[in-house]
Coordinates of C-alpha atoms in Angstrom, one line a residue:
X260 CA 0.0 0.0 0.1
X261 CA 1.7 3.3 -1.1
X262 CA 0.3 6.4 0.6
X263 CA 0.7 9.9 -1.2
X264 CA 0.2 13.3 0.6
X265 CA -1.6 16.0 -1.2
X266 CA -0.4 19.4 0.1
X267 CA -0.7 23.0 -0.8
X268 CA 2.2 25.3 -2.0
X269 CA 2.5 26.5 1.8
X270 CA 3.0 22.8 2.8
X271 CA -0.2 22.5 4.5
X272 CA -1.9 19.1 4.5
X273 CA -4.9 18.8 2.5
X274 CA -5.7 15.3 2.4
X275 CA -4.2 11.9 2.2
X276 CA -5.0 9.3 -0.3
X277 CA -3.9 5.6 -0.4
X278 CA -3.3 3.7 -3.6
X279 CA -5.5 0.5 -4.0
X280 CA -3.5 -2.6 -3.6
X281 CA -3.1 -3.9 -7.1
X282 CA -3.0 -7.7 -7.4
X283 CA 0.0 -7.3 -9.9
X284 CA 2.6 -4.7 -9.5
X285 CA 4.4 -3.8 -12.7
X286 CA 6.0 -0.6 -11.5
X287 CA 9.4 -0.1 -12.8
X288 CA 9.6 -3.4 -14.7
X289 CA 11.5 -3.3 -18.0
X290 CA 10.7 -4.8 -21.2
X291 CA 12.8 -7.6 -20.6
X292 CA 11.2 -8.2 -17.1
X293 CA 7.9 -8.2 -18.9
X294 CA 8.9 -10.7 -21.7
X295 CA 10.2 -13.0 -18.8
X296 CA 7.0 -13.0 -17.2
X297 CA 4.9 -13.6 -20.5
X298 CA 7.5 -16.3 -21.5
X299 CA 7.1 -18.2 -18.1
X300 CA 3.3 -17.7 -18.1
X301 CA 3.1 -15.9 -15.1
X302 CA 1.7 -13.0 -17.1
X303 CA -0.1 -12.4 -20.4
X304 CA 0.0 -9.4 -22.6
X305 CA -3.7 -8.9 -21.5
X306 CA -3.0 -9.1 -18.0
X307 CA -0.2 -6.5 -18.5
X308 CA -2.5 -4.3 -20.4
X309 CA -5.4 -4.6 -17.8
X310 CA -2.9 -3.6 -15.3
X311 CA -1.7 -0.3 -16.9
X312 CA -5.7 0.5 -17.8
X313 CA -6.5 0.0 -14.0
X314 CA -3.6 2.2 -13.0
X315 CA -4.3 5.1 -15.2
X316 CA -8.0 4.9 -14.1
X317 CA -6.6 5.0 -10.6
X318 CA -3.8 7.4 -10.9
X319 CA -4.3 9.4 -14.0
X320 CA -8.1 10.0 -14.2
X321 CA -8.8 9.7 -10.5
X322 CA -6.5 9.9 -7.3
X323 CA -3.7 12.3 -8.0
X324 CA -5.3 12.8 -11.4
X325 CA -1.8 13.2 -13.5
X326 CA -3.8 13.4 -16.8
X327 CA -1.0 12.6 -18.9
X328 CA -3.4 10.2 -21.1
X329 CA -5.9 12.0 -23.4
X330 CA -7.5 8.8 -24.7
X331 CA -7.4 5.1 -24.3
X332 CA -7.4 2.6 -27.3
X333 CA -10.7 0.9 -27.1
X334 CA -9.1 -2.1 -29.1
X335 CA -6.1 -2.3 -26.5
X336 CA -7.3 -5.6 -25.0
X337 CA -8.2 -7.3 -28.1
X338 CA -4.9 -6.3 -29.8
X339 CA -3.3 -7.9 -26.7
X340 CA -5.6 -11.1 -26.9
X341 CA -4.3 -11.4 -30.6
X342 CA -0.6 -11.0 -29.6
X343 CA -1.3 -13.7 -26.6
X344 CA -2.7 -16.0 -29.1
X345 CA 0.5 -15.6 -31.4
X346 CA 2.5 -16.3 -28.5
X347 CA 0.7 -19.5 -27.8
X348 CA 1.5 -20.4 -31.3
X349 CA 5.3 -19.7 -30.8
X350 CA 5.0 -16.7 -33.1
X351 CA 7.0 -13.9 -31.2
X352 CA 7.7 -10.8 -33.2
X353 CA 10.6 -9.4 -31.2
X354 CA 11.0 -7.8 -27.9
X355 CA 7.9 -5.3 -28.0
X356 CA 5.9 -8.5 -28.6
X357 CA 2.8 -8.0 -26.2
X358 CA 4.4 -4.7 -24.5
X359 CA 1.7 -1.8 -23.9
X360 CA 3.0 1.6 -25.3
X361 CA 1.6 5.1 -25.1
X362 CA 1.9 7.7 -28.1
X363 CA 1.7 11.3 -28.2
X364 CA -1.5 12.6 -29.7
X365 CA 0.0 14.3 -32.6
X366 CA 1.1 11.0 -34.3
X367 CA -1.7 9.5 -36.6
X368 CA -3.2 6.1 -35.8
X369 CA -5.6 4.5 -38.3
X370 CA -8.2 3.2 -35.6
X371 CA -10.7 4.4 -33.3
X372 CA -8.7 7.3 -31.7
X373 CA -8.4 10.6 -32.6
X374 CA -5.4 12.6 -33.5
X375 CA -5.6 16.2 -32.4
X376 CA -2.5 17.7 -31.1
X377 CA -4.6 18.7 -28.2
X378 CA -6.7 21.0 -30.0
X379 CA -10.6 21.2 -30.2
X380 CA -10.0 22.4 -33.8
X381 CA -9.2 18.9 -34.4
X382 CA -11.8 17.0 -32.8
X383 CA -13.1 14.2 -35.1
X384 CA -9.9 13.9 -36.9
X385 CA -9.7 10.0 -37.4
X386 CA -6.6 9.3 -39.3
X387 CA -7.1 7.2 -42.5
X388 CA -4.1 5.0 -42.0
X389 CA -1.3 4.8 -39.2
X390 CA 1.9 6.9 -39.2
X391 CA 4.8 4.9 -40.5
X392 CA 6.4 4.9 -37.2
X393 CA 2.9 3.5 -35.9
X394 CA 2.8 0.9 -38.6
X395 CA 6.0 -0.2 -37.5
X396 CA 5.4 -0.2 -34.0
X397 CA 2.2 -2.6 -34.4
X398 CA 4.5 -4.8 -36.9
X399 CA 6.9 -5.1 -33.6
X400 CA 4.0 -6.8 -31.8
X401 CA 3.4 -3.8 -29.4
X402 CA 0.0 -3.1 -27.8
X403 CA -1.0 0.6 -28.7
X404 CA -2.5 1.5 -25.3
X405 CA -3.6 5.1 -25.9
X406 CA -2.6 8.6 -26.4
X407 CA -1.0 11.0 -24.5
X408 CA -1.8 14.9 -23.7
X409 CA 0.6 17.6 -24.8
X410 CA 1.1 21.4 -25.1
X411 CA -1.3 21.9 -27.6
X412 CA 0.0 22.1 -31.1
X413 CA 3.3 21.0 -29.5
X414 CA 3.8 24.2 -27.5
X415 CA 3.8 26.2 -31.1
X416 CA 0.7 28.3 -30.1
X417 CA 1.7 31.2 -27.8
X418 CA 4.8 32.8 -26.2
X419 CA 3.5 32.3 -22.7
X420 CA 1.9 28.9 -22.6
X421 CA 1.7 26.5 -20.0
X422 CA 3.5 23.4 -21.0
X423 CA 1.4 20.4 -20.7
X424 CA -1.9 22.0 -21.2
X425 CA -4.2 21.5 -24.3
X426 CA -7.7 22.5 -24.9
X427 CA -8.8 19.0 -25.5
X428 CA -6.9 17.5 -22.7
X429 CA -6.3 19.9 -20.1
X430 CA -3.4 20.6 -17.8
X431 CA -1.0 17.4 -17.2
X432 CA 0.6 17.6 -13.8
X433 CA 4.3 16.7 -12.9
X434 CA 4.1 13.1 -10.8
X435 CA 7.1 14.3 -8.4
X436 CA 5.0 17.3 -7.5
X437 CA 1.3 17.9 -8.4
X438 CA 1.6 21.5 -8.5
X439 CA 4.6 21.5 -11.0
X440 CA 4.9 21.2 -14.5
X441 CA 5.9 18.3 -16.5
X442 CA 7.4 20.3 -19.3
X443 CA 6.6 19.7 -23.1
X444 CA 5.4 19.1 -25.5
X445 CA 5.7 15.5 -24.8
X446 CA 4.4 16.3 -21.3
X447 CA 1.9 13.2 -21.4
X448 CA 4.5 10.9 -22.7
X449 CA 7.1 11.9 -20.1
X450 CA 4.6 11.9 -17.1
X451 CA 3.0 8.6 -18.3
X452 CA 6.1 6.4 -18.7
X453 CA 7.5 8.0 -15.3
X454 CA 4.2 7.1 -13.5
X455 CA 4.3 3.5 -14.8
X456 CA 1.2 3.8 -16.9
X457 CA 3.1 2.2 -19.9
X458 CA 6.1 0.1 -20.4
X459 CA 7.6 2.8 -22.8
X460 CA 6.0 5.8 -24.5
X461 CA 6.7 7.8 -27.6
X462 CA 7.1 11.7 -27.8
X463 CA 8.1 14.3 -30.5
X464 CA 10.6 16.9 -30.3
X465 CA 11.3 20.0 -32.5
X466 CA 13.3 21.8 -29.8
X467 CA 13.3 20.5 -26.3
X468 CA 10.1 18.6 -26.5
X469 CA 11.4 15.2 -25.8
X470 CA 14.5 16.0 -23.7
X471 CA 12.8 18.4 -21.3
X472 CA 9.8 16.3 -20.1
X473 CA 12.1 13.2 -20.0
X474 CA 14.7 15.2 -17.5
X475 CA 11.9 16.9 -15.5
X476 CA 9.9 13.6 -15.3
X477 CA 12.8 11.5 -14.4
X478 CA 13.2 9.2 -17.4
X479 CA 15.3 8.6 -20.4
X480 CA 14.6 10.2 -23.6
X481 CA 16.1 10.0 -26.8
X482 CA 15.9 12.5 -29.5
X483 CA 17.2 10.8 -32.6
X484 CA 18.7 11.9 -35.9
X485 CA 16.4 13.7 -38.0
X486 CA 15.8 10.7 -40.5
X487 CA 16.5 8.0 -38.2
X488 CA 12.6 7.8 -37.6
X489 CA 10.0 8.6 -40.3
X490 CA 7.9 12.0 -39.6
X491 CA 5.3 11.1 -42.2
X492 CA 1.8 11.0 -40.3
X493 CA 2.9 13.3 -37.5
X494 CA 1.4 16.7 -37.2
X495 CA 4.3 19.0 -38.1
X496 CA 6.0 22.1 -37.0
X497 CA 9.6 22.1 -38.7
X498 CA 10.6 19.9 -41.5
X499 CA 14.2 20.7 -40.6
X500 CA 14.1 19.4 -36.8
X501 CA 11.1 17.5 -36.2
X502 CA 11.4 14.0 -35.1
X503 CA 9.7 11.5 -32.8
X504 CA 11.5 9.4 -30.1
X505 CA 11.4 6.9 -27.3
X506 CA 11.1 8.0 -23.5
X507 CA 11.3 5.1 -21.2
X508 CA 12.5 4.6 -17.5
X509 CA 15.9 2.9 -18.5
X510 CA 18.3 3.5 -21.7
X511 CA 17.9 -0.2 -22.4
X512 CA 14.1 0.2 -23.1
X513 CA 14.7 3.2 -24.8
X514 CA 17.3 1.7 -27.2
X515 CA 15.0 -1.3 -27.9
X516 CA 12.3 1.0 -29.0
X517 CA 14.6 3.2 -31.1
X518 CA 15.6 0.1 -33.2
X519 CA 12.3 -1.3 -33.8
X520 CA 11.0 2.2 -35.1
X521 CA 14.0 3.0 -37.5
X522 CA 13.5 2.4 -41.2
X523 CA 13.2 4.1 -44.6
X524 CA 9.9 5.7 -45.7
X525 CA 9.1 6.6 -49.0
X526 CA 6.7 9.3 -47.9
X527 CA 9.5 11.1 -45.8
X528 CA 12.4 11.8 -48.2
X529 CA 15.1 12.7 -45.4
X530 CA 14.9 9.0 -44.1
X531 CA 16.6 7.9 -47.4
X532 CA 19.4 9.7 -46.1
X533 CA 19.6 7.1 -43.2
X534 CA 20.4 4.1 -45.2
X535 CA 23.4 2.1 -43.8
X536 CA 23.9 4.6 -40.8
X537 CA 21.2 2.9 -38.5
X538 CA 20.4 -0.1 -36.8
X539 CA 17.2 -2.1 -36.2
X540 CA 18.8 -3.4 -32.7
X541 CA 20.4 -0.6 -30.5
X542 CA 20.7 -2.8 -27.5
X543 CA 23.9 -4.4 -28.9
X544 CA 25.5 -0.9 -28.0
X545 CA 24.2 -1.4 -24.4
X546 CA 27.9 -1.5 -22.8
X547 CA 28.7 -1.3 -19.1
X548 CA 32.1 -0.2 -19.7
X549 CA 30.9 2.2 -22.8
X550 CA 32.6 5.0 -21.1
X551 CA 36.1 3.4 -20.9
X552 CA 38.6 5.7 -23.0
X553 CA 35.8 8.2 -24.1
X554 CA 36.4 12.0 -24.1
X555 CA 33.4 14.0 -22.7
X556 CA 33.1 17.5 -23.3
X557 CA 31.3 19.2 -20.3
X558 CA 29.7 22.7 -20.7
X559 CA 31.9 24.8 -18.7
X560 CA 29.2 27.7 -18.3
X561 CA 27.0 24.9 -16.6
X562 CA 29.4 24.1 -13.7
X563 CA 28.3 27.0 -11.5
X564 CA 24.6 28.0 -12.3
X565 CA 22.4 26.6 -9.3
X566 CA 23.6 25.7 -6.0
X567 CA 21.5 22.8 -5.7
X568 CA 22.1 21.6 -9.4
X569 CA 25.9 22.2 -9.4
X570 CA 26.6 19.5 -7.0
X571 CA 24.8 16.8 -9.0
X572 CA 26.7 17.8 -12.0
X573 CA 30.0 17.4 -10.2
X574 CA 29.0 14.2 -8.9
X575 CA 28.0 13.1 -12.4
X576 CA 31.5 14.3 -13.6
X577 CA 33.3 12.3 -11.0
X578 CA 31.0 8.9 -11.9
X579 CA 32.1 9.7 -15.7
X580 CA 35.6 9.7 -14.6
X581 CA 35.3 6.6 -12.3
X582 CA 34.2 4.6 -15.3
X583 CA 37.0 5.6 -17.6
X584 CA 36.0 8.8 -19.2
X585 CA 38.1 11.6 -19.7
X586 CA 36.7 14.8 -19.0
X587 CA 37.1 17.9 -21.1
X588 CA 35.9 21.4 -20.3
X589 CA 34.4 23.3 -23.2
X590 CA 32.9 26.6 -23.9
X591 CA 30.8 25.3 -26.4
X592 CA 27.5 27.4 -25.9
X593 CA 29.3 30.5 -26.9
X594 CA 29.4 29.6 -30.5
X595 CA 25.6 29.1 -30.5
X596 CA 24.7 32.5 -29.4
X597 CA 22.6 34.7 -32.0
X598 CA 20.7 31.7 -33.4
X599 CA 17.4 32.0 -31.4
X600 CA 15.6 34.5 -33.6
X601 CA 16.5 32.6 -36.8
X602 CA 15.4 29.4 -35.3
X603 CA 12.0 30.7 -34.4
X604 CA 11.5 32.3 -37.9
X605 CA 12.4 28.8 -39.6
X606 CA 9.7 27.3 -37.4
X607 CA 7.2 30.0 -38.4
X608 CA 7.7 29.6 -42.1
X609 CA 8.2 25.5 -41.9
X610 CA 5.0 25.1 -39.4
X611 CA 2.6 27.3 -41.8
X612 CA 3.5 25.1 -44.8
X613 CA 3.6 22.0 -43.0
X614 CA 0.4 22.5 -41.0
X615 CA -1.6 23.7 -44.0
X616 CA -0.7 20.7 -46.0
X617 CA -1.8 18.4 -43.0
X618 CA -5.1 20.2 -42.4
X619 CA -5.9 20.3 -45.8
X620 CA -6.7 16.4 -45.6
X621 CA -7.2 16.1 -42.2
X622 CA -10.9 15.3 -40.7
X623 CA -11.1 18.1 -38.1
X624 CA -13.2 21.3 -38.1
X625 CA -10.6 23.2 -39.9
X626 CA -8.7 22.9 -43.5
X627 CA -5.8 25.8 -43.0
X628 CA -3.9 27.8 -40.4
X629 CA -6.2 30.6 -41.2
X630 CA -9.1 28.7 -40.4
X631 CA -7.6 27.4 -37.1
X632 CA -7.0 31.0 -36.0
X633 CA -10.5 31.9 -36.6
X634 CA -11.8 28.7 -35.0
X635 CA -9.8 29.7 -31.8
X636 CA -11.2 33.1 -31.8
X637 CA -14.7 32.1 -32.4
X638 CA -14.4 29.2 -29.6
X639 CA -12.1 31.5 -27.2
X640 CA -13.6 30.6 -24.0
X641 CA -12.9 27.1 -24.4
X642 CA -9.8 27.0 -26.9
X643 CA -8.1 30.0 -25.3
X644 CA -9.3 30.5 -21.8
X645 CA -5.8 31.3 -20.1
X646 CA -3.3 32.3 -22.9
X647 CA -3.9 33.0 -26.8
X648 CA -2.3 32.3 -30.0
X649 CA 0.1 34.8 -31.0
X650 CA 2.7 32.1 -32.3
X651 CA -0.3 30.9 -34.7
X652 CA -1.0 34.3 -35.8
X653 CA 2.5 35.6 -36.5
X654 CA 3.3 32.3 -38.5
X655 CA 0.3 32.9 -40.8
X656 CA 1.9 36.3 -41.8
X657 CA 4.9 34.3 -43.4
X658 CA 5.3 33.8 -46.9
X659 CA 6.4 30.6 -49.1
X660 CA 9.5 28.2 -48.5
X661 CA 10.9 30.2 -51.5
X662 CA 11.4 33.5 -49.6
X663 CA 15.0 34.6 -49.2
X664 CA 14.2 35.5 -45.5
X665 CA 13.5 31.7 -44.8
X666 CA 16.4 30.5 -46.7
X667 CA 18.8 32.8 -45.2
X668 CA 17.5 32.0 -41.8
X669 CA 17.8 28.2 -42.2
X670 CA 21.2 28.4 -43.6
X671 CA 22.4 30.5 -40.8
X672 CA 21.1 28.1 -38.0
X673 CA 22.4 25.0 -39.8
X674 CA 25.6 26.3 -40.5
X675 CA 26.3 27.5 -36.9
X676 CA 25.0 24.2 -35.1
X677 CA 26.2 21.7 -37.4
X678 CA 29.8 23.4 -37.9
X679 CA 29.7 24.3 -33.9
X680 CA 29.0 20.3 -32.9
X681 CA 31.3 18.9 -35.4
X682 CA 33.9 21.6 -34.9
X683 CA 34.0 21.1 -31.2
X684 CA 33.9 17.2 -31.4
X685 CA 36.7 17.3 -34.0
X686 CA 38.7 20.0 -32.1
X687 CA 38.9 18.5 -28.8
X688 CA 38.6 14.8 -30.0
X689 CA 35.6 14.3 -28.1
X690 CA 33.0 11.3 -28.3
X691 CA 30.0 13.5 -26.9
X692 CA 29.2 16.9 -25.1
X693 CA 27.5 16.8 -22.0
X694 CA 25.8 19.0 -19.5
X695 CA 22.5 19.3 -17.2
X696 CA 19.4 19.0 -19.6
X697 CA 17.4 21.3 -17.8
X698 CA 16.8 22.8 -14.2
X699 CA 14.1 21.6 -11.9
X700 CA 10.3 22.1 -12.6
X701 CA 8.6 25.1 -11.9
X702 CA 5.2 25.7 -10.7
X703 CA 2.5 25.3 -13.3
X704 CA 0.9 29.0 -14.2
X705 CA -1.6 28.9 -16.6
X706 CA -1.8 32.7 -16.4
X707 CA 1.8 33.9 -17.1
X708 CA 3.2 30.7 -18.5
X709 CA 6.4 28.5 -18.1
X710 CA 9.3 29.7 -15.9
X711 CA 12.4 28.1 -17.3
X712 CA 15.6 28.1 -15.3
X713 CA 19.0 28.9 -16.4
X714 CA 19.7 25.9 -18.4
X715 CA 18.5 24.4 -21.6
X716 CA 20.8 22.4 -23.6
X717 CA 18.3 21.3 -26.5
X718 CA 18.8 24.1 -29.2
X719 CA 22.2 22.8 -30.9
X720 CA 21.3 19.2 -31.3
X721 CA 17.9 19.9 -32.1
X722 CA 18.3 22.4 -35.0
X723 CA 21.6 20.5 -36.4
X724 CA 19.3 17.3 -36.5
X725 CA 21.7 15.5 -34.3
X726 CA 21.1 12.9 -31.6
X727 CA 20.5 13.7 -28.0
X728 CA 20.0 11.6 -25.1
X729 CA 18.9 12.6 -21.3
X730 CA 19.5 10.3 -18.4
X731 CA 18.4 10.7 -14.8
X732 CA 21.2 12.5 -13.0
X733 CA 19.4 13.1 -9.5
X734 CA 17.0 15.2 -7.7
X735 CA 16.9 18.7 -6.3
X736 CA 14.2 19.1 -3.6
X737 CA 12.5 15.8 -4.6
X738 CA 12.7 17.2 -8.2
X739 CA 14.3 15.1 -11.0
X740 CA 17.3 16.7 -12.9
X741 CA 18.5 15.0 -16.2
X742 CA 22.3 14.7 -17.7
X743 CA 22.4 15.2 -21.5
X744 CA 24.8 13.7 -24.0
X745 CA 24.7 14.7 -27.7
X746 CA 27.0 14.3 -30.8
X747 CA 27.0 14.1 -34.3
X748 CA 24.7 12.9 -37.0
X749 CA 23.7 8.9 -36.7
X750 CA 25.8 8.8 -33.2
X751 CA 23.1 6.9 -31.7
X752 CA 25.1 3.8 -30.9
X753 CA 27.8 5.6 -29.3
X754 CA 25.7 7.8 -27.3
X755 CA 23.6 4.9 -26.2
X756 CA 26.8 3.3 -25.0
X757 CA 28.0 6.4 -23.0
X758 CA 24.3 6.8 -21.5
X759 CA 24.0 3.3 -20.6
X760 CA 27.4 3.1 -19.0
X761 CA 26.5 6.3 -17.0
X762 CA 23.2 5.1 -16.0
X763 CA 24.6 1.8 -14.6
X764 CA 27.3 3.8 -12.6
X765 CA 24.7 6.4 -11.0
X766 CA 21.3 4.4 -10.9
X767 CA 19.5 7.6 -10.2
X768 CA 16.0 6.6 -11.5
X769 CA 13.5 6.8 -8.7
X770 CA 9.6 6.3 -9.3
X771 CA 7.5 9.3 -8.4
X772 CA 5.3 9.4 -5.0
X773 CA 2.3 11.7 -6.7
X774 CA 2.6 14.4 -4.1
X775 CA 2.5 17.9 -3.7
X776 CA 5.9 19.1 -1.8
X777 CA 6.2 21.7 0.8
X778 CA 8.8 23.7 -1.3

């Protein structure tokens, strides 16, 4: 029986709730653990799926009400039964066979569930077919459990939005502190997998939307090289930086999901560049000695930022050294200054172009960005009760992708980030660049929006389209902090080896207690 306390911001106890005593406790079990239990006959995919559905009901929709799941798949148990039948016939598709997975609600699924990006304007949007990565997910034998809430339009609606809030799904909470934010835009995926509502989850990132919620919800997140996973069938922001990626409680589980969904998609041209550079099995790079002989560049400006985070970073550095890594202090972020404005400009141009193409064939209530803006105005009390849509409106003013303004901005940000990362790796003979992923979570503020701290390590790898992994580094006042590793294009194999070795040396993952802190 696990109690969790509900306290206010002033620390005063409001009430105490007690978790129901589930007959089966799957908390913190890995994909391998679940496979072993199915292999032995102790559990079936149906039993595992039923467990997660029950826990979502007890904790996500009731109890502490994390509100991370926006919709459950009505066919989940039927899928689980089919996969159990295949297992009984000795047909095992792979490591994901029978494993329940949640996906973000901006990814098409050709089933009874909607795909809305959290927007009321897309209610009724039943996708005609699966996104490429969802078809791969089904082929792998996973159980599509449901869809997760997100920051509406993947956090590309307003400059003062609250991460984890959508007009369709409401506000997702941080399971470590219910008054604090889960970060976004893959807030639901991060909170759900951390809360043990699924085995693994899928998020998406344009810049920070996998790494931040993974870091702040105390889980592992992998933002792959753009092109390793297909983007077709995913509601877009930026054709340059968008990618989906795995979110899991361990590096091992994230690596398993990463390989299962890789592949060339004829409907996403950039995946054709990945030929011969990716793997369908990243688990072979899980090496506890993966830090031996590696040179890790530590961002010098992050060594002294926050009095509570600094000791965690120093401890992580010592653990990296203890496993054989050589630490090199670098001033990497200095070379990245001056790109934020052009990054946002590129996103505005590409968002307008990509969203108009998606909405034109979608089955929602609007057929263009212009109609979306008007829909939100006409339905302001429900669609925009807290913050508005200035990002949508400014994007609508942009021209085509043939404009000089767009091309110049795109060239600038790609040149700076790719030359910066590759140049630093080459100059210092580094295997990866590292630093705290983000600071601690902030109190959710629907009126004023997010309050990020003095960290934010996602931009360079996101813009360059390079891989980035975050692993739990520790806790500040009970709030998770992640440690980042990123490198050059298609370096997932090396980064996974490094991240796994650090994870095994540190063992910082702790499950949330679903409480409000007194801090």
